[in-house]
CSV table of C-alpha atoms in Angstrom, one decimal:
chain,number,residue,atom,x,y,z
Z,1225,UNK,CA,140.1,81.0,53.1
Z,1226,UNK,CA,139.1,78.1,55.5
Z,1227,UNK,CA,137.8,76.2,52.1
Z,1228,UNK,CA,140.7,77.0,49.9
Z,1229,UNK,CA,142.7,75.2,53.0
Z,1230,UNK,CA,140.6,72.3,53.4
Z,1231,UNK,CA,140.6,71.5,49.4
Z,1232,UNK,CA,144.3,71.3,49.4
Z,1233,UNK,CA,144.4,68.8,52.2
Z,1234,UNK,CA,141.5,67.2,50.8
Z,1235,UNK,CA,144.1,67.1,47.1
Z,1236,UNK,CA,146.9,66.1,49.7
Z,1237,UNK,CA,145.1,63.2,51.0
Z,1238,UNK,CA,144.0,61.8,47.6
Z,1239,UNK,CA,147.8,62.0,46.6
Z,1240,UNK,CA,148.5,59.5,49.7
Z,1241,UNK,CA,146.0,57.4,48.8
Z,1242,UNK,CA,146.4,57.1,45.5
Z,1243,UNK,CA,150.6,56.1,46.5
Z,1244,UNK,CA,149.1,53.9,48.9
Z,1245,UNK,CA,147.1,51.7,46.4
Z,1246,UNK,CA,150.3,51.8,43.7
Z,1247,UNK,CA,152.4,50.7,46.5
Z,1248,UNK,CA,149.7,48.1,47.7
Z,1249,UNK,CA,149.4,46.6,43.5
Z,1250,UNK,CA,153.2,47.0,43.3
Z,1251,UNK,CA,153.3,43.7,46.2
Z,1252,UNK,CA,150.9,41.8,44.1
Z,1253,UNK,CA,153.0,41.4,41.2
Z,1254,UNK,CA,152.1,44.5,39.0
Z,1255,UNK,CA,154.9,46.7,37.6
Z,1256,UNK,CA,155.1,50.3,39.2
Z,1257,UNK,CA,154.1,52.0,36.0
Z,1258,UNK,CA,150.9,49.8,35.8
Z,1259,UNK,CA,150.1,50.5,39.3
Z,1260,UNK,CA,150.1,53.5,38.9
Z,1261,UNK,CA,147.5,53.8,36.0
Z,1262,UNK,CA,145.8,51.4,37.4
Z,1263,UNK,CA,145.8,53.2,40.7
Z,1264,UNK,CA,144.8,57.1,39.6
Z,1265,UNK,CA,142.6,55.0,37.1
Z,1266,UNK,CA,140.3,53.5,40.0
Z,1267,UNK,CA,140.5,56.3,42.3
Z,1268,UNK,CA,139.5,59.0,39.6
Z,1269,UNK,CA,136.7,56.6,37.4
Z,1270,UNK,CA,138.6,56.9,34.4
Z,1271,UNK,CA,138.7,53.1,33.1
Z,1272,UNK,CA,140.6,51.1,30.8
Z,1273,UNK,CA,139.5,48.1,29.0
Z,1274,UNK,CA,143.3,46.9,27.9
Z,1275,UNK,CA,144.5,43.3,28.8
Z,1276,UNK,CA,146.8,44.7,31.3
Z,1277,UNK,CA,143.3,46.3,33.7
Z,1278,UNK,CA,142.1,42.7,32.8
Z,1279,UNK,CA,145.1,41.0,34.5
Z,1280,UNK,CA,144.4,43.5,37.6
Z,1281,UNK,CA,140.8,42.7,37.9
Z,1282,UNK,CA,141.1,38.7,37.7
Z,1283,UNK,CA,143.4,38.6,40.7
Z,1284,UNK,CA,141.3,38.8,43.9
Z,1285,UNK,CA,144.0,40.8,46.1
Z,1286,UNK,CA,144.1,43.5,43.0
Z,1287,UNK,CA,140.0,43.8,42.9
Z,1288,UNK,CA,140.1,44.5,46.1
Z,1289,UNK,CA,142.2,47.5,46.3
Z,1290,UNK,CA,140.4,48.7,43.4
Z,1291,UNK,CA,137.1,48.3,45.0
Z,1292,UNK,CA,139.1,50.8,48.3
Z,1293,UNK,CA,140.2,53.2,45.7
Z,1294,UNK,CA,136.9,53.7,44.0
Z,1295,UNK,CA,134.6,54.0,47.0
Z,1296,UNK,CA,137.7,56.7,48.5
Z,1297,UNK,CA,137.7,57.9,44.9
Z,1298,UNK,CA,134.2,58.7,44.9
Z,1299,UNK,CA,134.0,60.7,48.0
Z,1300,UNK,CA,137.4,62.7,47.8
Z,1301,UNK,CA,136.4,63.9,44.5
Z,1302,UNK,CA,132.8,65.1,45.4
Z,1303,UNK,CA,134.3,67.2,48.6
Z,1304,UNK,CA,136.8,68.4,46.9
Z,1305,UNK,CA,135.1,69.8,44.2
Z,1306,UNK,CA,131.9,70.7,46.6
Z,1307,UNK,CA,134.9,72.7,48.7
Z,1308,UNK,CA,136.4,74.4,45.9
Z,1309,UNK,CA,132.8,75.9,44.7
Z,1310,UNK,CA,132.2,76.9,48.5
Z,1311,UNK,CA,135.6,78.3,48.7
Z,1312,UNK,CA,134.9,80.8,45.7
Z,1313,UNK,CA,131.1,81.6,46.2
Z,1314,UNK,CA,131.5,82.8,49.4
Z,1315,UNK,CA,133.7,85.4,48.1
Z,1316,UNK,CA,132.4,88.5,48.5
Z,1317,UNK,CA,135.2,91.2,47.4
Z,1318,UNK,CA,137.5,91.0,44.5
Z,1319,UNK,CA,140.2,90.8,47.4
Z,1320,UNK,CA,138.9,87.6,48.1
Z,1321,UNK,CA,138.7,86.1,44.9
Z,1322,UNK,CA,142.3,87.3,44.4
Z,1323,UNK,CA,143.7,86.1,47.7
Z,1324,UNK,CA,142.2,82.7,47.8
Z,1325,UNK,CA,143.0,82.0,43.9
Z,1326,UNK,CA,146.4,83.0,44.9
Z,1327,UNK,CA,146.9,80.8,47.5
Z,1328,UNK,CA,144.8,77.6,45.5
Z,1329,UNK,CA,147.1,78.6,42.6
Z,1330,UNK,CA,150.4,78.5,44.8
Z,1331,UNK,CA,149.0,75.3,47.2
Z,1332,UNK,CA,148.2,73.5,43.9
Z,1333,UNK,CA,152.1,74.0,42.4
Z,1334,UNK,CA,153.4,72.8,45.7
Z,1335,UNK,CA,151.3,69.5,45.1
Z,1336,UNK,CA,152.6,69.4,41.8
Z,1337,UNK,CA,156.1,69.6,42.4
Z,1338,UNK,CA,155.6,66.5,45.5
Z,1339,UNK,CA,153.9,64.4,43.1
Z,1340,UNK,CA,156.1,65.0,40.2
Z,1341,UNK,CA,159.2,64.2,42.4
Z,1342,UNK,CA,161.1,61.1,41.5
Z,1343,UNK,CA,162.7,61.2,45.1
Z,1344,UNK,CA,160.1,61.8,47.1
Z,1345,UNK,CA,158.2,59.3,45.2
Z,1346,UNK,CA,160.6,56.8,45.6
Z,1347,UNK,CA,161.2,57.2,49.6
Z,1348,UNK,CA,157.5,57.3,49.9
Z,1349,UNK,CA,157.2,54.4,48.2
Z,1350,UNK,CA,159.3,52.3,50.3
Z,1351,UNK,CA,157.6,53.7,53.5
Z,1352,UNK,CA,154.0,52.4,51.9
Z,1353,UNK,CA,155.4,49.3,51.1
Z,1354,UNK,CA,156.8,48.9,54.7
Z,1355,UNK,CA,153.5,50.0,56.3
Z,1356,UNK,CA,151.5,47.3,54.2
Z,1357,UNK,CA,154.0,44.6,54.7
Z,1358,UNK,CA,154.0,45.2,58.0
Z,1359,UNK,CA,150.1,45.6,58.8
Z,1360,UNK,CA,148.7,43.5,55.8
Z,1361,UNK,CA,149.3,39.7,54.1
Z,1362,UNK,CA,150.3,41.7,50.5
Z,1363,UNK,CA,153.3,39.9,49.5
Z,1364,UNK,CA,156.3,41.8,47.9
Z,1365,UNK,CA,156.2,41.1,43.9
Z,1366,UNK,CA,158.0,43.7,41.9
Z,1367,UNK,CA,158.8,41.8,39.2
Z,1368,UNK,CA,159.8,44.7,37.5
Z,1369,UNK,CA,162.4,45.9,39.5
Z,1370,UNK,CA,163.3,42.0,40.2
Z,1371,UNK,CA,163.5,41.1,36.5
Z,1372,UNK,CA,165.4,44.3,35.8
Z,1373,UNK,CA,162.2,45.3,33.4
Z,1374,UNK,CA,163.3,48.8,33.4
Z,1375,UNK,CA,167.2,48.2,32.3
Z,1376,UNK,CA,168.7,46.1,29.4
Z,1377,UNK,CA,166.2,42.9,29.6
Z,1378,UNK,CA,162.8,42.1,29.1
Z,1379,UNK,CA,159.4,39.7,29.0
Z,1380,UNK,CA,158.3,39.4,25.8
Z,1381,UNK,CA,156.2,37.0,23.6
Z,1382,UNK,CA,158.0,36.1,19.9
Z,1383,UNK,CA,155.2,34.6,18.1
Z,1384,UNK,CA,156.5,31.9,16.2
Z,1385,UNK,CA,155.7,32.3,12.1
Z,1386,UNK,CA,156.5,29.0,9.2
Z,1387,UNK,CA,160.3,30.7,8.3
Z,1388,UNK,CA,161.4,32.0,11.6
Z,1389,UNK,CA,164.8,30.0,13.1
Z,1390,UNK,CA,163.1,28.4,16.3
Z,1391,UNK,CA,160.3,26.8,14.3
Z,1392,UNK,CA,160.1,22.9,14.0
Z,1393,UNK,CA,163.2,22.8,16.7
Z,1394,UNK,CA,162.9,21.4,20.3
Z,1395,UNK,CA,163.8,23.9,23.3
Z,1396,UNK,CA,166.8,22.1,24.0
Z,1397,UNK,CA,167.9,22.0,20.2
Z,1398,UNK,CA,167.6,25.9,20.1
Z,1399,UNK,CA,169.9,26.0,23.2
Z,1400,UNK,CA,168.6,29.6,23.5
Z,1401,UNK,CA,169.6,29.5,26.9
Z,1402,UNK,CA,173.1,29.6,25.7
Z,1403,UNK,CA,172.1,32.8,24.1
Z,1404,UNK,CA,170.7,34.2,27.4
Z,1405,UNK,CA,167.6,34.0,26.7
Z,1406,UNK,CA,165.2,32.1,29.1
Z,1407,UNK,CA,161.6,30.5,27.8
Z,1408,UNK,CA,159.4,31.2,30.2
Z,1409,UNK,CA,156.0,29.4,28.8
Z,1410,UNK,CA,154.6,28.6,25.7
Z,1411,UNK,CA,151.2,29.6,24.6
Z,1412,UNK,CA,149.7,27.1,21.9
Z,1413,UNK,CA,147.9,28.0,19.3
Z,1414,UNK,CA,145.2,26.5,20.5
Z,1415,UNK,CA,144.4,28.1,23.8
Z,1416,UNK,CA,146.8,25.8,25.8
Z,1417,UNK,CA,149.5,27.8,28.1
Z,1418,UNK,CA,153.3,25.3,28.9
Z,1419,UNK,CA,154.6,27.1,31.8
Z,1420,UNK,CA,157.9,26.2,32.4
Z,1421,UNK,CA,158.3,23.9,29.3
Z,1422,UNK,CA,160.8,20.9,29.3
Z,1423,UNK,CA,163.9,21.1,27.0
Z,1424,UNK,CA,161.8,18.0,24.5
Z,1425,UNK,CA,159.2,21.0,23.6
Z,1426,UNK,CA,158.9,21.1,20.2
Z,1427,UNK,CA,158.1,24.9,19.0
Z,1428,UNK,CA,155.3,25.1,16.4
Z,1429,UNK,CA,154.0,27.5,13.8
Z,1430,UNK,CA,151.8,29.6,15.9
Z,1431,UNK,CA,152.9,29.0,19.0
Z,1432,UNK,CA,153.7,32.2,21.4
Z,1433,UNK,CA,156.9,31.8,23.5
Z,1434,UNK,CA,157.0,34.3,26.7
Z,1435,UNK,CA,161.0,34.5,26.7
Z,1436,UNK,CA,163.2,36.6,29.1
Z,1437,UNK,CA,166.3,38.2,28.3
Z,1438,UNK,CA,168.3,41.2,26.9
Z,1439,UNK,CA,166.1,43.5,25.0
Z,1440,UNK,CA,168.5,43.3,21.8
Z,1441,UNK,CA,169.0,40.0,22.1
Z,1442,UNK,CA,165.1,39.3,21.6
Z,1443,UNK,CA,164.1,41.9,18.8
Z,1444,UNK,CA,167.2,40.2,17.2
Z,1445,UNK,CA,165.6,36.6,17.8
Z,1446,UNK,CA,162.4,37.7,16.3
Z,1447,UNK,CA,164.0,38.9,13.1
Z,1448,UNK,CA,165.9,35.4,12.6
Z,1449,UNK,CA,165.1,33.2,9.9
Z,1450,UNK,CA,165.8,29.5,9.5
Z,1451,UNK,CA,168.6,28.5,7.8
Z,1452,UNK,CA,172.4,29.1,7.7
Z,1453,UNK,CA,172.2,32.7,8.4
Z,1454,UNK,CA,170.2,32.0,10.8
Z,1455,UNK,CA,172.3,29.8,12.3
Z,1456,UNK,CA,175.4,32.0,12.0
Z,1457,UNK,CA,173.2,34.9,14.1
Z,1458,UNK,CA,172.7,31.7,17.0
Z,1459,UNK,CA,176.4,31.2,17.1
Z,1460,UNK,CA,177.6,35.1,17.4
Z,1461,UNK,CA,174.8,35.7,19.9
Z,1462,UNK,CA,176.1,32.5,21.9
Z,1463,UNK,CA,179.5,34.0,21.6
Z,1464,UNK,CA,178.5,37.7,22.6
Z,1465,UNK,CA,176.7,35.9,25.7
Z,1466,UNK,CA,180.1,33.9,26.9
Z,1467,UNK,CA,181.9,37.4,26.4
Z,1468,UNK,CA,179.6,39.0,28.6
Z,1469,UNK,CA,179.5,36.3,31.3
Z,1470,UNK,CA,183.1,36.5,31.3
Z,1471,UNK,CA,182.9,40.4,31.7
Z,1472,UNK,CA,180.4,40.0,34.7
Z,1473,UNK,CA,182.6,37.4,36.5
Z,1474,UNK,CA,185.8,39.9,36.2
Z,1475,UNK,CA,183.7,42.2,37.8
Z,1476,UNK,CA,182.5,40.8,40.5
């Protein structure tokens, strides 16, 4: 029974740890949903070779907790399941094997039901954050929750084809900003990354822009063509964005 007790705490503390190392990638930068693959993902040995486990493991701060999570990984997984064949082979009686399936079936629900928990997850969460701001140099990035990421807006990249409305226009000609919609950087065709381009920028065939703004605003962007009805779409977004400014300011 001793062994059926010492798994679960074993299961218990791999939950904390795992939290801890989403919480600890959460201040670097990385959205929680990430973090948390990314976390489970390292502390498990599953990998993934995406573009998103490549941002994590060209940041220093990110390969570090990584590197913790796969060494704690390693060993929690080995005890526990070196604890749970213990647990079962010393079972002598059917009683036994009854009583302590019973109890690893109940213990195991239990777990379930804290890990599934969106409010426990999210009050543990801000007591891991607060421990590792406290104790550590991590500094709080949730861009997600900052940008909103899980509401009505967005990052995305439009890639910029011969007939689409943008193309052959400077930034400040576009006047997307009127639109709500914020150009973040530009990635040229070439390899070449604009962060933060000026208003003269002209937008090329090819070219990637990383824009930020309402979700429907952008899939709406991407579908515009040049051309007067593309410029018709321009002027009713510009107008659906002063509506919704003046909307926002009654409400405040």
């Amino acid at each position: 029974m001793t062994a059926v007790f010492s798994l679960l705490i074993v299961l218990s503390i791999s939950f904390l740890i795992t939290r801890f190392g989403t919480a600890a990638l959460t201040l670097t930068g990385v959205s929680h949903d990430l973090a948390r693959l990314q976390s489970v993902s390292a502390f498990t040995g599953v990998g993934f070779t995406t573009s998103e486990s490549e941002q994590i493991v060209n940041h220093p701060a990110r390969r570090r907790i990584l590197i913790v999570l796969m060494i704690l990984g390693n060993a929690g997984i080995v005890t526990a399941v070196s604890t749970l064949l213990l647990s079962f082979l010393g079972a002598t009686e059917r009683n036994q094997w009854l009583s302590r399936g019973a109890l690893l079936i109940i213990g195991l629900a239990v777990l379930w039901l804290v890990a599934t928990s969106k409010w426990i997850e999210h009050h543990l969460s801000r007591v891991l954050q607060a421990v590792l701001q406290r104790f550590t140099d991590l500094e709080a990035l949730d861009f997600a929750e900052l940008l909103d990421l899980s509401g009505r807006y967005t990052v995305r990249t439009l890639h910029v084809e011969a007939d689409d409305w943008v193309e052959g226009k400077s930034l400040s000609d576009t006047q997307l900003f009127q639109e709500g919609v914020t150009v973040l950087g530009i990635h040229r065709e070439n390899g070449r990354f604009l962060g933060v381009p000026r208003g003269e920028t002209a937008v090329e065939t090819g070219d990637g822009l990383v824009l930020y703004g309402r979700k429907d605003r952008l899939s709406e962007l991407d579908d515009r063509r040049r051309g007067s009805p593309g410029d018709e779409a321009h002027a009713r977004a510009v107008s659906d964005q002063q509506e919704e400014r003046r909307s926002q300011q009654a409400n405040d």
